[in-house]
Amino acid sequence: MLEPLIYDYSRPGRQGISLPEPDVPETALPADLLRTDLDLPEVDQLTVIRHYTRLSQLNFSIDTRMYPLGSCTMKYNPRLNEDTARLPGFALSHPMQDPDTAQGNLELMYQLQEWLKEIGGFAGVSLQPAAGAHGELTGVLMMRAYHRDRGDLKRTKVLIPNSAHGTNPATASMAGLEVVELPSDARGNIDLAALKAVCDDTVVGLMITNPNTLGLFEEHIEEVVQTVHACGGLIYGDGANMNAIVGVVRPGDLGFDVLHYNLHKTFSTPHGGGGPGSGPVGVSARLADFLPGPVVGLLEPGQGGRPPHYGFVTPPKSIGRMKSFWGNFGMLVRAYTYMRVHGASGLRGNSENAVLNANYLLSKLRAHYHIPYDRVCKHEFVMEGVWPEVPGVHALDISKRLMDYSFHPPTNYFPLIVHEALMIEPTETESRETLDVFADVLIKIAEEAHTQPELLQTAPHTAPIARLDEVSAAKQLVLCCRPIPAWAEAR
Amino acid sequence: MSYYPHTDTERAEMLAAVGAKSIDELFADVPSRVRFPKLNLAGPLSELETLQELRGLSDANGHAQKRPFFLGAGAYNHFSPGLVNYLIQRGEFLTAYTPYQPEVSQGTLQTIFEYQSMICALTGMEAANASHYDGATALAEAVVMAYHHHREKRKKVVLSPAIHPHYRAVVRTYMQGLGLTIVGDEDPRASLDDLVRQVDANTALLAVQSPNFFGQIEPLDGLAAKVHAAGALLAVAVDPVSLGLLKPPGQYGADIVTGEGQPLGLPLSYGGPYLGFFATRKEYVRKMAGRLVGEAHDKNGRRGFVLTLSTREQHIKRDKATSNICTNQGLMAIAATIHLATLGKHGLRRVAELCWHKSHYAAQAIAEIPGYSVDVSQPFFKEFMVKCPKPVAALNDFLLNERGLVGGYDLGRDYPHLAGHMLIAVTEMNTRAEINDLVEALRAAA
Amino acid sequence: MNFPTDLKYAKSDEWIRVEGDTATVGISDFAQNELSDVVYVDMPSVGDAFTAGQSFGSVESVKAASEIYLPVAGTVTAVNDALATKPELINQDPYGEGWIAKIKVTDAGALADLMAAAAYQAYCEERKH
């Protein structure tokens, strides 16, 4: 056991914090509605601090080491962002308070909408989606609503390349649409002939990630967009890989109709061990009326010393609300802070250096790993984690062995079109020295794979825990450490 | 300003290693027509100047520390022990990725396992997932789950009109492509009995909220049996603080329990990031969306934790997955866990009692003001409905501008028949003096 | 790898044993081997009717979920309840104790499209990496 459970520290009568006595006359509690037991731990405050501090120390994190996770953009998360998000006017304002008393928040959101419009080349932006997948659902629902609004009811198909993130097809299904998978060509692009063959008047649109999940810019992007538009379909852009192209190309200029941003990737808001994220969507003019509502509008521009006046506005054909309130506002403050620090020049510099770092690593690893689609990459690239001469070693083993050298594994087994894929994204905030060490380690692991494969197959050796038995975990499910309540047993 | 370390010399050397003459060459595959646009953005600014600008924006807002606050309506001003905010800023929690690599993610995994356990304990259920985005999307996912549980054969969902109006709106947005009929809330006064009458053989789910949007504790006794008799599932959305005191929905036979986790130590933060919690019975666990942490062992027999049942999720099931959720509210779940560990069994009960006593004290005092009446048709928890003698907007303007108080929510905005009704929230944060000030101010405004 | 000759096989790797107007269905030795340790089987309910080639459940390992398709049209008359607690039966005995469902065949037309053991074995060899 690495660390007991918080419940293991529980002793009857202990308390982590004192709370005041009621300062008002008490009102009788409703006896018939009361619970008889509350199964929460009883722990002193120092134990809480030590327990969660020790647990945190079992984690790998950007703050400790490099995280070359493809499509996840694990770049440095500036602490200034944490400070600004915690300013009291942001952190303690209430989502339902009168917007006139929250003009600072609305101004920030309005500015962020404007900047995201500018960066992506879009006519409108909604900040509501809470994550990339949430932005995808928003976007696909808007595409569906757009066609239906025109009375075009036979469009039911969403085209998705076979290299796409799993969220793309899952999103299309959630929207009640049918998925048509497109093959990739030998250079890692969408297969144009296959695309042309399926484009007809039943197509809602194409979901595309560009650069794609191989880290490659679609070489025929203009033709792809024209082909889909020609059949009346729309283009959905998965913005997971925006970190390669901010300041380089605007998806809207390429003809994209909708795109979600991942503020927790491109704009440095922390991943937090799996969220919160933030997935604003930008849209072309023809989809702007369908944005989820409300969005922030400039109701009156500032004049003669009077400040501008902002308010919430619901677009006329809005698909509706995607979230309880206005979005993951705290993440918006962080992203605003990040953009303000960078400006246009800094953001373009990030893209340039992210792409330079990836190509630099690729140039060092090319001789040691098979690169199935080998051309100038963008911010990430994919190599195969397997050699024909040592068939017993897999991408997973390389991944686990990297932990012994204090690196996080790359994204593995994705994209699905590469056998034993290792997808590497260094990001711009890693220094050349770190990249050199990382490349050397991967080269060393390639040697070990050939000379001492068992070192890889039994890795990690130095992590807090060895490989866990996921098969037993899935068969004998233990999802909760508390006893099942008596009433559940009785059912 | 940027955070990358590259010097011009290093860039030149790295380009040479790559075999490119310039950075631009790395982008040759981008159509030249649209390459390198000039972006019209503000900045760059130094960190110092950025902080100053953001302070200005922050200062332009009213907020819950500036003045007494009686606004709730789905987000609540509760106390959060300082250590919660301190611990979630540890870089090892804050800057970690989703724990797909369990060997180097035990901190996040074990904390989420503890979170799942505490949510089960609170709600009286057997399995909880690692979170949804917020209370609204958690309820929407409950509808999705019920639909798939019935293998897409039952096409109707009954929603109580007393569920938060934003939650009901989100359910409708989520469901627009799946062809479900959503009924129940077309009558804003519909009682639980009215709703049960709409549950039939084509109904996948009945969803209610308790305490409901009006703060009322719904009479859940016997409801599950009636819903189950029609073969449908029952979902109950709850305020987790109320569960410090009240019988959990699991004990009433609910199949799914969802809720907004913000009251568990998360700042108001103008509506997010919050936390949607989601719990169900063990037999339905494979139909539940979202990440799940399970206990596992390594070859040395050491206990650890892994993400399990991933085959339900989008990255494996792709178009066959019932939800696309991927990133959730991980750090918020960690915050809620630390909050609940610190408050513990007695602390959460105490917070709930303080809410109960203070809100009832306020309600009784307001009921005594001529012209005002408080709805006591059902027991309430920390929020209650007041019928006012003047439009709520006018009253709130008076409270804010003349007395420096933030009043309650104007129910007429969502329920026309409740025009002139204010929804007032009172938590442990409101002192007796603040409550007395509110009462006096309402008296003066009448 | 085992390819019993008294069975018919589908391209999607299910086997079927027809006895009169009833049949038993499962997944092949090749399929269980590709999936590795089976941890869960999503089974249909007795009484459910399916057309030939329609998905009637799924077999899951830790890393993959594989849809299973009914080789011929039929109505489910029994499912293998033992798989609920012992999904590993599919790995251990795919053609015996690891059967998934029994059906009453409502249209045997699709039987003609299925492969005999030898043809299926060749088809499996082709797909080996």
Short mmCIF file of N, CA, C and O in Angstrom, two decimals, chain A residues 4 6 20 23 33 35 42 51-52 55-56 59-60 67 86 89 91-94 97 101 104-105 118 133 164 167 171 173 222 248 272-275 319 321 323-324 336 340 352-353 357 378 400 432 464 469 478-479 481 491, chain B residues 6 11 13 29 33 36 40 43 53 58 61-62 64 72 75 85 90 92 94 96-97 101 103-104 107-108 110 114 116-117 121-122 126 134 166 173 243 245 247 269-270 295 297 302 314 318-319 324 328 331 346 350 358 432:
data_model
loop_
_atom_site.label_atom_id
_atom_site.label_comp_id
_atom_site.label_asym_id
_atom_site.label_seq_id
_atom_site.Cartn_x
_atom_site.Cartn_y
_atom_site.Cartn_z
N PRO A 4 -2.48 4.90 2.86
CA PRO A 4 -3.82 4.43 3.25
C PRO A 4 -4.90 5.35 2.67
O PRO A 4 -4.61 6.45 2.21
N ILE A 6 -8.17 7.83 3.04
CA ILE A 6 -8.52 8.84 4.05
C ILE A 6 -9.43 8.22 5.12
O ILE A 6 -9.32 8.56 6.31
N PRO A 20 -18.86 27.40 13.58
CA PRO A 20 -19.55 28.14 14.64
C PRO A 20 -20.84 27.47 15.10
O PRO A 20 -21.44 26.67 14.38
N ASP A 23 -26.02 31.29 15.46
CA ASP A 23 -26.19 32.57 16.15
C ASP A 23 -27.63 33.06 16.07
O ASP A 23 -27.93 34.21 16.29
N LEU A 33 -37.34 13.32 7.95
CA LEU A 33 -36.54 13.48 6.72
C LEU A 33 -35.05 13.30 6.97
O LEU A 33 -34.25 13.37 6.04
N ARG A 35 -31.31 11.86 7.88
CA ARG A 35 -30.56 10.63 7.68
C ARG A 35 -30.06 10.15 9.02
O ARG A 35 -29.84 10.94 9.95
N GLU A 42 -13.59 10.98 9.79
CA GLU A 42 -13.37 11.93 10.90
C GLU A 42 -11.87 12.02 11.10
O GLU A 42 -11.25 11.11 11.63
N HIS A 51 -1.94 13.64 4.15
CA HIS A 51 -2.47 12.59 3.26
C HIS A 51 -2.49 13.07 1.81
O HIS A 51 -1.96 12.41 0.91
N TYR A 52 -3.07 14.24 1.59
CA TYR A 52 -3.19 14.69 0.19
C TYR A 52 -1.86 15.22 -0.35
O TYR A 52 -1.63 15.15 -1.56
N LEU A 55 -0.18 12.02 -1.33
CA LEU A 55 -0.79 11.49 -2.56
C LEU A 55 -0.30 12.29 -3.77
O LEU A 55 0.06 11.73 -4.80
N SER A 56 -0.26 13.62 -3.62
CA SER A 56 0.16 14.43 -4.77
C SER A 56 1.56 14.02 -5.21
O SER A 56 1.86 14.00 -6.39
N ASN A 59 2.22 11.61 -8.02
CA ASN A 59 1.84 12.00 -9.38
C ASN A 59 3.04 12.50 -10.17
O ASN A 59 3.90 13.20 -9.63
N PHE A 60 3.03 12.20 -11.43
CA PHE A 60 3.88 12.88 -12.40
C PHE A 60 3.18 14.20 -12.74
O PHE A 60 1.95 14.26 -12.75
N TYR A 67 6.44 16.11 -20.27
CA TYR A 67 5.22 15.33 -20.54
C TYR A 67 4.98 15.29 -22.05
O TYR A 67 4.19 16.09 -22.56
N ARG A 86 -7.91 33.88 -9.16
CA ARG A 86 -8.33 33.93 -7.75
C ARG A 86 -8.55 35.35 -7.24
O ARG A 86 -8.80 35.55 -6.05
N GLY A 89 -12.91 39.55 -7.24
CA GLY A 89 -14.02 39.92 -8.11
C GLY A 89 -14.36 38.82 -9.11
O GLY A 89 -15.49 38.72 -9.58
N ALA A 91 -13.30 35.30 -8.50
CA ALA A 91 -13.52 34.04 -7.79
C ALA A 91 -14.78 34.05 -6.93
O ALA A 91 -15.33 33.00 -6.63
N LEU A 92 -15.22 35.24 -6.51
CA LEU A 92 -16.33 35.30 -5.57
C LEU A 92 -17.57 35.96 -6.16
O LEU A 92 -18.52 36.26 -5.44
N SER A 93 -17.58 36.18 -7.47
CA SER A 93 -18.80 36.73 -8.07
C SER A 93 -19.73 35.58 -8.43
O SER A 93 -19.29 34.46 -8.73
N HIS A 94 -21.01 35.89 -8.39
CA HIS A 94 -22.04 34.85 -8.51
C HIS A 94 -22.64 34.87 -9.92
O HIS A 94 -22.94 35.94 -10.45
N GLN A 97 -25.80 36.96 -10.42
CA GLN A 97 -25.92 38.35 -9.98
C GLN A 97 -26.21 39.23 -11.19
O GLN A 97 -25.91 38.86 -12.33
N THR A 101 -23.66 44.40 -12.28
CA THR A 101 -22.70 44.37 -11.17
C THR A 101 -21.54 43.43 -11.47
O THR A 101 -20.76 43.10 -10.59
N GLY A 104 -16.97 43.72 -15.05
CA GLY A 104 -15.57 43.28 -15.23
C GLY A 104 -15.52 41.90 -15.86
O GLY A 104 -14.75 41.63 -16.79
N ASN A 105 -16.37 41.00 -15.35
CA ASN A 105 -16.43 39.65 -15.91
C ASN A 105 -16.88 39.68 -17.37
O ASN A 105 -16.34 38.98 -18.23
N GLU A 118 -10.73 36.43 -33.69
CA GLU A 118 -9.60 36.91 -34.48
C GLU A 118 -8.59 35.79 -34.75
O GLU A 118 -8.11 35.63 -35.88
N ALA A 133 -14.64 17.98 -25.86
CA ALA A 133 -15.75 17.12 -26.30
C ALA A 133 -17.08 17.86 -26.19
O ALA A 133 -17.98 17.68 -27.01
N ALA A 164 -9.10 10.14 -36.53
CA ALA A 164 -9.70 11.12 -35.62
C ALA A 164 -9.71 10.66 -34.17
O ALA A 164 -9.68 9.46 -33.87
N THR A 167 -13.56 11.09 -29.60
CA THR A 167 -14.65 12.00 -29.28
C THR A 167 -15.44 12.39 -30.52
O THR A 167 -16.64 12.66 -30.41
N THR A 171 -19.34 11.99 -30.55
CA THR A 171 -20.14 13.21 -30.59
C THR A 171 -21.23 13.11 -31.65
O THR A 171 -22.40 13.45 -31.40
N SER A 173 -22.65 10.50 -32.78
CA SER A 173 -23.70 9.59 -32.30
C SER A 173 -24.59 10.27 -31.27
O SER A 173 -25.80 10.09 -31.26
N GLU A 222 -7.44 22.75 -48.88
CA GLU A 222 -8.36 23.62 -49.62
C GLU A 222 -9.33 22.78 -50.45
O GLU A 222 -10.51 23.09 -50.54
N VAL A 248 -0.37 31.24 -37.45
CA VAL A 248 0.17 30.65 -38.68
C VAL A 248 -0.92 30.59 -39.75
O VAL A 248 -0.70 30.95 -40.90
N GLY A 272 -5.10 19.71 -14.47
CA GLY A 272 -5.71 19.34 -13.19
C GLY A 272 -5.97 17.86 -13.00
O GLY A 272 -6.86 17.47 -12.27
N GLY A 273 -5.21 17.00 -13.67
CA GLY A 273 -5.42 15.56 -13.53
C GLY A 273 -6.71 15.10 -14.20
O GLY A 273 -7.31 14.11 -13.81
N GLY A 274 -7.13 15.82 -15.25
CA GLY A 274 -8.33 15.40 -15.98
C GLY A 274 -9.42 16.45 -15.94
O GLY A 274 -10.60 16.14 -15.87
N GLY A 275 -9.05 17.69 -15.97
CA GLY A 275 -10.01 18.78 -15.99
C GLY A 275 -9.90 19.63 -14.75
O GLY A 275 -9.19 19.25 -13.83
N ILE A 319 -29.07 26.90 -30.44
CA ILE A 319 -29.36 25.50 -30.16
C ILE A 319 -29.79 25.32 -28.71
O ILE A 319 -30.27 24.26 -28.33
N ARG A 321 -28.95 26.00 -24.36
CA ARG A 321 -27.91 26.14 -23.35
C ARG A 321 -27.13 24.84 -23.25
O ARG A 321 -27.71 23.76 -23.32
N LYS A 323 -24.74 24.43 -20.67
CA LYS A 323 -24.12 24.33 -19.35
C LYS A 323 -24.95 25.16 -18.37
O LYS A 323 -25.67 26.06 -18.77
N SER A 324 -24.82 24.85 -17.07
CA SER A 324 -25.62 25.56 -16.06
C SER A 324 -25.50 27.07 -16.21
O SER A 324 -26.49 27.78 -16.20
N TYR A 336 -7.37 34.34 -20.79
CA TYR A 336 -7.28 35.78 -21.07
C TYR A 336 -5.90 36.28 -20.62
O TYR A 336 -5.20 37.00 -21.35
N ARG A 340 -3.03 37.86 -23.00
CA ARG A 340 -2.61 39.25 -22.76
C ARG A 340 -1.10 39.32 -22.60
O ARG A 340 -0.45 40.26 -23.08
N GLU A 352 5.57 28.51 -33.53
CA GLU A 352 6.83 28.27 -34.24
C GLU A 352 7.75 27.36 -33.44
O GLU A 352 8.33 26.41 -33.97
N ASN A 353 7.87 27.65 -32.16
CA ASN A 353 8.80 26.87 -31.35
C ASN A 353 8.26 25.47 -31.04
O ASN A 353 9.02 24.52 -30.89
N ASN A 357 10.44 22.38 -32.09
CA ASN A 357 10.80 21.34 -31.12
C ASN A 357 10.42 19.94 -31.62
O ASN A 357 11.18 18.99 -31.47
N LYS A 378 4.13 19.01 -37.72
CA LYS A 378 3.77 20.26 -37.06
C LYS A 378 4.21 20.15 -35.59
O LYS A 378 5.34 19.94 -35.32
N LYS A 400 6.35 2.44 -20.62
CA LYS A 400 6.57 2.20 -19.19
C LYS A 400 8.05 2.39 -18.85
O LYS A 400 8.40 2.84 -17.76
N ARG A 432 15.95 23.01 -25.35
CA ARG A 432 16.74 22.11 -26.20
C ARG A 432 17.44 21.04 -25.36
O ARG A 432 17.49 19.88 -25.77
N PRO A 464 6.31 4.62 -8.37
CA PRO A 464 5.75 4.28 -7.06
C PRO A 464 5.11 2.88 -7.01
O PRO A 464 5.07 2.26 -5.96
N ASP A 469 -2.87 -4.92 -12.36
CA ASP A 469 -3.65 -5.95 -13.05
C ASP A 469 -5.02 -5.38 -13.41
O ASP A 469 -5.96 -5.41 -12.62
N VAL A 478 -14.08 -2.84 -7.86
CA VAL A 478 -14.15 -2.16 -6.56
C VAL A 478 -14.06 -0.67 -6.87
O VAL A 478 -13.00 -0.15 -7.18
N LEU A 479 -15.20 0.01 -6.82
CA LEU A 479 -15.27 1.41 -7.22
C LEU A 479 -15.49 2.33 -6.02
O LEU A 479 -15.51 3.54 -6.15
N CYS A 481 -14.96 2.39 -1.49
CA CYS A 481 -14.37 1.66 -0.37
C CYS A 481 -15.33 1.53 0.81
O CYS A 481 -14.97 1.03 1.86
N ARG A 491 -32.68 -4.49 -1.52
CA ARG A 491 -33.44 -4.35 -2.76
C ARG A 491 -33.58 -5.65 -3.51
O ARG A 491 -32.63 -6.38 -3.66
N HIS B 6 13.73 29.30 -25.86
CA HIS B 6 14.64 29.34 -27.00
C HIS B 6 15.30 30.71 -27.19
O HIS B 6 14.62 31.72 -27.25
N ARG B 11 17.58 28.51 -31.77
CA ARG B 11 16.63 28.29 -32.88
C ARG B 11 17.40 28.02 -34.17
O ARG B 11 17.05 27.09 -34.91
N GLU B 13 20.43 26.84 -34.51
CA GLU B 13 21.09 25.53 -34.46
C GLU B 13 20.09 24.39 -34.61
O GLU B 13 20.37 23.39 -35.27
N ASP B 29 3.65 23.66 -45.97
CA ASP B 29 2.44 22.93 -46.38
C ASP B 29 1.16 23.72 -46.09
O ASP B 29 0.06 23.29 -46.43
N ARG B 33 -1.87 31.45 -49.50
CA ARG B 33 -2.96 32.42 -49.53
C ARG B 33 -3.35 32.91 -48.13
O ARG B 33 -3.74 34.06 -47.94
N PHE B 36 0.35 32.93 -42.20
CA PHE B 36 0.85 34.02 -41.36
C PHE B 36 -0.02 35.28 -41.44
O PHE B 36 0.43 36.34 -41.89
N ASN B 40 -4.94 40.84 -35.03
CA ASN B 40 -5.20 42.07 -34.29
C ASN B 40 -5.59 41.72 -32.84
O ASN B 40 -6.77 41.59 -32.51
N GLY B 43 -1.86 43.43 -26.43
CA GLY B 43 -0.62 42.93 -25.84
C GLY B 43 0.51 42.91 -26.82
O GLY B 43 0.37 43.44 -27.92
N GLU B 53 -4.02 44.99 -15.04
CA GLU B 53 -5.23 45.08 -15.87
C GLU B 53 -6.33 44.16 -15.34
O GLU B 53 -7.49 44.55 -15.25
N SER B 58 -11.39 42.79 -12.22
CA SER B 58 -11.92 42.14 -11.02
C SER B 58 -12.61 43.16 -10.13
O SER B 58 -13.70 42.92 -9.60
N ASN B 61 -16.29 44.31 -10.44
CA ASN B 61 -17.38 43.39 -10.10
C ASN B 61 -17.81 43.53 -8.64
O ASN B 61 -16.96 43.74 -7.76
N GLY B 62 -19.09 43.36 -8.42
CA GLY B 62 -19.54 43.10 -7.06
C GLY B 62 -19.28 41.63 -6.77
O GLY B 62 -19.17 40.83 -7.69
N ALA B 64 -19.28 38.26 -3.45
CA ALA B 64 -19.85 37.77 -2.19
C ALA B 64 -19.03 38.14 -0.95
O ALA B 64 -19.48 37.92 0.17
N GLY B 72 -28.82 32.60 -4.48
CA GLY B 72 -28.42 31.20 -4.65
C GLY B 72 -28.77 30.74 -6.05
O GLY B 72 -28.05 30.99 -6.99
N ALA B 75 -26.08 28.18 -7.32
CA ALA B 75 -24.68 28.38 -6.93
C ALA B 75 -24.70 29.06 -5.57
O ALA B 75 -25.47 30.02 -5.38
N ASN B 85 -7.99 25.16 -1.12
CA ASN B 85 -7.38 25.98 -2.16
C ASN B 85 -5.86 25.82 -2.17
O ASN B 85 -5.21 25.82 -3.23
N ARG B 90 -1.06 22.64 -5.45
CA ARG B 90 0.19 21.87 -5.55
C ARG B 90 0.35 21.46 -7.02
O ARG B 90 -0.56 20.89 -7.62
N GLU B 92 1.70 19.11 -8.41
CA GLU B 92 1.53 17.68 -8.75
C GLU B 92 0.07 17.33 -8.99
O GLU B 92 -0.23 16.36 -9.69
N LEU B 94 -2.22 20.05 -9.80
CA LEU B 94 -2.67 21.07 -10.75
C LEU B 94 -2.20 20.78 -12.18
O LEU B 94 -2.95 20.94 -13.13
N ALA B 96 -0.95 17.90 -13.51
CA ALA B 96 -0.92 16.50 -13.97
C ALA B 96 -1.94 16.31 -15.08
O ALA B 96 -2.92 17.05 -15.16
N TYR B 97 -1.70 15.30 -15.92
CA TYR B 97 -2.66 14.95 -16.96
C TYR B 97 -3.64 13.92 -16.42
O TYR B 97 -3.49 13.38 -15.33
N GLN B 101 -1.81 6.73 -17.16
CA GLN B 101 -0.63 5.92 -16.82
C GLN B 101 -0.63 5.73 -15.31
O GLN B 101 -0.08 6.56 -14.57
N GLU B 103 0.91 4.02 -13.09
CA GLU B 103 2.13 3.91 -12.28
C GLU B 103 2.62 5.27 -11.80
O GLU B 103 3.29 5.35 -10.77
N VAL B 104 2.33 6.31 -12.57
CA VAL B 104 2.82 7.64 -12.19
C VAL B 104 1.65 8.61 -11.93
O VAL B 104 1.79 9.81 -12.08
N GLY B 107 -1.59 9.52 -7.22
CA GLY B 107 -2.14 10.62 -6.41
C GLY B 107 -3.53 11.01 -6.88
O GLY B 107 -4.49 11.03 -6.10
N THR B 108 -3.64 11.27 -8.18
CA THR B 108 -4.95 11.62 -8.74
C THR B 108 -5.91 10.44 -8.62
O THR B 108 -7.06 10.60 -8.21
N GLN B 110 -6.03 7.77 -6.58
CA GLN B 110 -6.54 7.45 -5.25
C GLN B 110 -7.49 8.54 -4.75
O GLN B 110 -8.51 8.25 -4.13
N GLU B 114 -11.32 8.05 -3.63
CA GLU B 114 -11.90 8.55 -2.38
C GLU B 114 -13.11 9.44 -2.65
O GLU B 114 -14.12 9.38 -1.93
N GLN B 116 -15.14 9.19 -5.27
CA GLN B 116 -16.24 8.28 -5.63
C GLN B 116 -16.88 7.68 -4.36
O GLN B 116 -18.10 7.57 -4.25
N SER B 117 -16.01 7.29 -3.42
CA SER B 117 -16.51 6.67 -2.19
C SER B 117 -17.33 7.66 -1.38
O SER B 117 -18.39 7.31 -0.83
N ALA B 121 -21.25 7.56 -0.35
CA ALA B 121 -21.69 7.67 1.04
C ALA B 121 -22.74 8.78 1.19
O ALA B 121 -23.76 8.60 1.85
N LEU B 122 -22.49 9.91 0.53
CA LEU B 122 -23.41 11.04 0.64
C LEU B 122 -24.78 10.72 0.04
O LEU B 122 -25.81 11.04 0.62
N GLU B 126 -24.17 3.18 -4.91
CA GLU B 126 -23.11 2.17 -4.88
C GLU B 126 -21.95 2.47 -5.81
O GLU B 126 -20.88 1.89 -5.66
N ASP B 134 -20.94 19.87 -14.73
CA ASP B 134 -21.68 20.61 -13.70
C ASP B 134 -23.01 19.91 -13.44
O ASP B 134 -23.29 18.85 -14.03
N HIS B 166 -32.18 26.04 -15.85
CA HIS B 166 -31.00 25.84 -16.72
C HIS B 166 -30.72 24.36 -16.93
O HIS B 166 -30.29 23.96 -18.02
N THR B 173 -31.16 20.67 -24.87
CA THR B 173 -30.11 20.86 -25.87
C THR B 173 -29.44 19.52 -26.19
O THR B 173 -29.25 19.17 -27.36
N LEU B 243 -27.43 16.92 2.06
CA LEU B 243 -27.27 15.52 2.44
C LEU B 243 -26.45 15.38 3.72
O LEU B 243 -26.28 14.27 4.24
N LEU B 245 -27.66 16.44 6.25
CA LEU B 245 -28.77 16.38 7.20
C LEU B 245 -29.85 15.40 6.74
O LEU B 245 -30.40 14.64 7.52
N LYS B 247 -32.07 12.52 4.50
CA LYS B 247 -32.02 11.15 4.01
C LYS B 247 -31.55 11.15 2.56
O LYS B 247 -32.05 11.93 1.76
N SER B 269 -16.92 31.70 -8.52
CA SER B 269 -16.22 31.84 -9.80
C SER B 269 -17.13 32.10 -11.00
O SER B 269 -16.93 31.55 -12.07
N TYR B 270 -18.14 32.91 -10.78
CA TYR B 270 -19.05 33.34 -11.84
C TYR B 270 -19.61 32.17 -12.66
O TYR B 270 -19.82 32.27 -13.86
N GLU B 295 -10.13 -0.18 -7.85
CA GLU B 295 -8.98 -0.70 -7.12
C GLU B 295 -8.32 -1.81 -7.94
O GLU B 295 -8.99 -2.57 -8.63
N HIS B 297 -4.30 -4.31 -8.17
CA HIS B 297 -3.08 -4.70 -7.48
C HIS B 297 -1.97 -4.91 -8.49
O HIS B 297 -2.22 -5.28 -9.63
N ARG B 302 0.71 -5.16 -4.26
CA ARG B 302 0.46 -3.84 -3.67
C ARG B 302 -0.80 -3.23 -4.25
O ARG B 302 -1.04 -3.30 -5.46
N GLN B 314 -15.45 6.89 -25.13
CA GLN B 314 -15.30 7.29 -26.53
C GLN B 314 -13.99 6.84 -27.15
O GLN B 314 -13.94 6.51 -28.33
N ARG B 318 -15.81 4.70 -29.56
CA ARG B 318 -16.01 5.65 -30.64
C ARG B 318 -17.51 5.88 -30.90
O ARG B 318 -18.19 6.30 -29.99
N ASP B 319 -18.02 5.60 -32.10
CA ASP B 319 -19.42 5.96 -32.36
C ASP B 319 -20.42 5.10 -31.59
O ASP B 319 -21.61 5.43 -31.55
N ASN B 324 -19.71 11.38 -25.17
CA ASN B 324 -18.38 11.71 -25.70
C ASN B 324 -17.46 12.25 -24.60
O ASN B 324 -16.36 12.69 -24.89
N ASN B 328 -13.00 15.88 -17.75
CA ASN B 328 -14.12 16.22 -16.86
C ASN B 328 -13.67 17.33 -15.92
O ASN B 328 -12.99 18.25 -16.34
N LEU B 331 -9.82 18.33 -11.16
CA LEU B 331 -9.28 19.09 -10.02
C LEU B 331 -10.40 19.55 -9.08
O LEU B 331 -10.20 19.67 -7.88
N HIS B 346 -19.03 15.24 11.00
CA HIS B 346 -19.69 16.23 11.87
C HIS B 346 -19.73 17.61 11.23
O HIS B 346 -20.70 18.35 11.41
N ARG B 350 -22.89 19.94 10.52
CA ARG B 350 -22.98 21.26 11.13
C ARG B 350 -23.31 22.33 10.08
O ARG B 350 -24.16 23.19 10.31
N LYS B 358 -30.52 29.07 10.02
CA LYS B 358 -30.45 30.47 9.57
C LYS B 358 -31.52 30.76 8.52
O LYS B 358 -32.12 31.85 8.52
N ARG B 432 -26.36 36.54 11.75
CA ARG B 432 -27.66 37.01 12.24
C ARG B 432 -27.84 38.50 11.93
O ARG B 432 -28.92 38.94 11.52
#
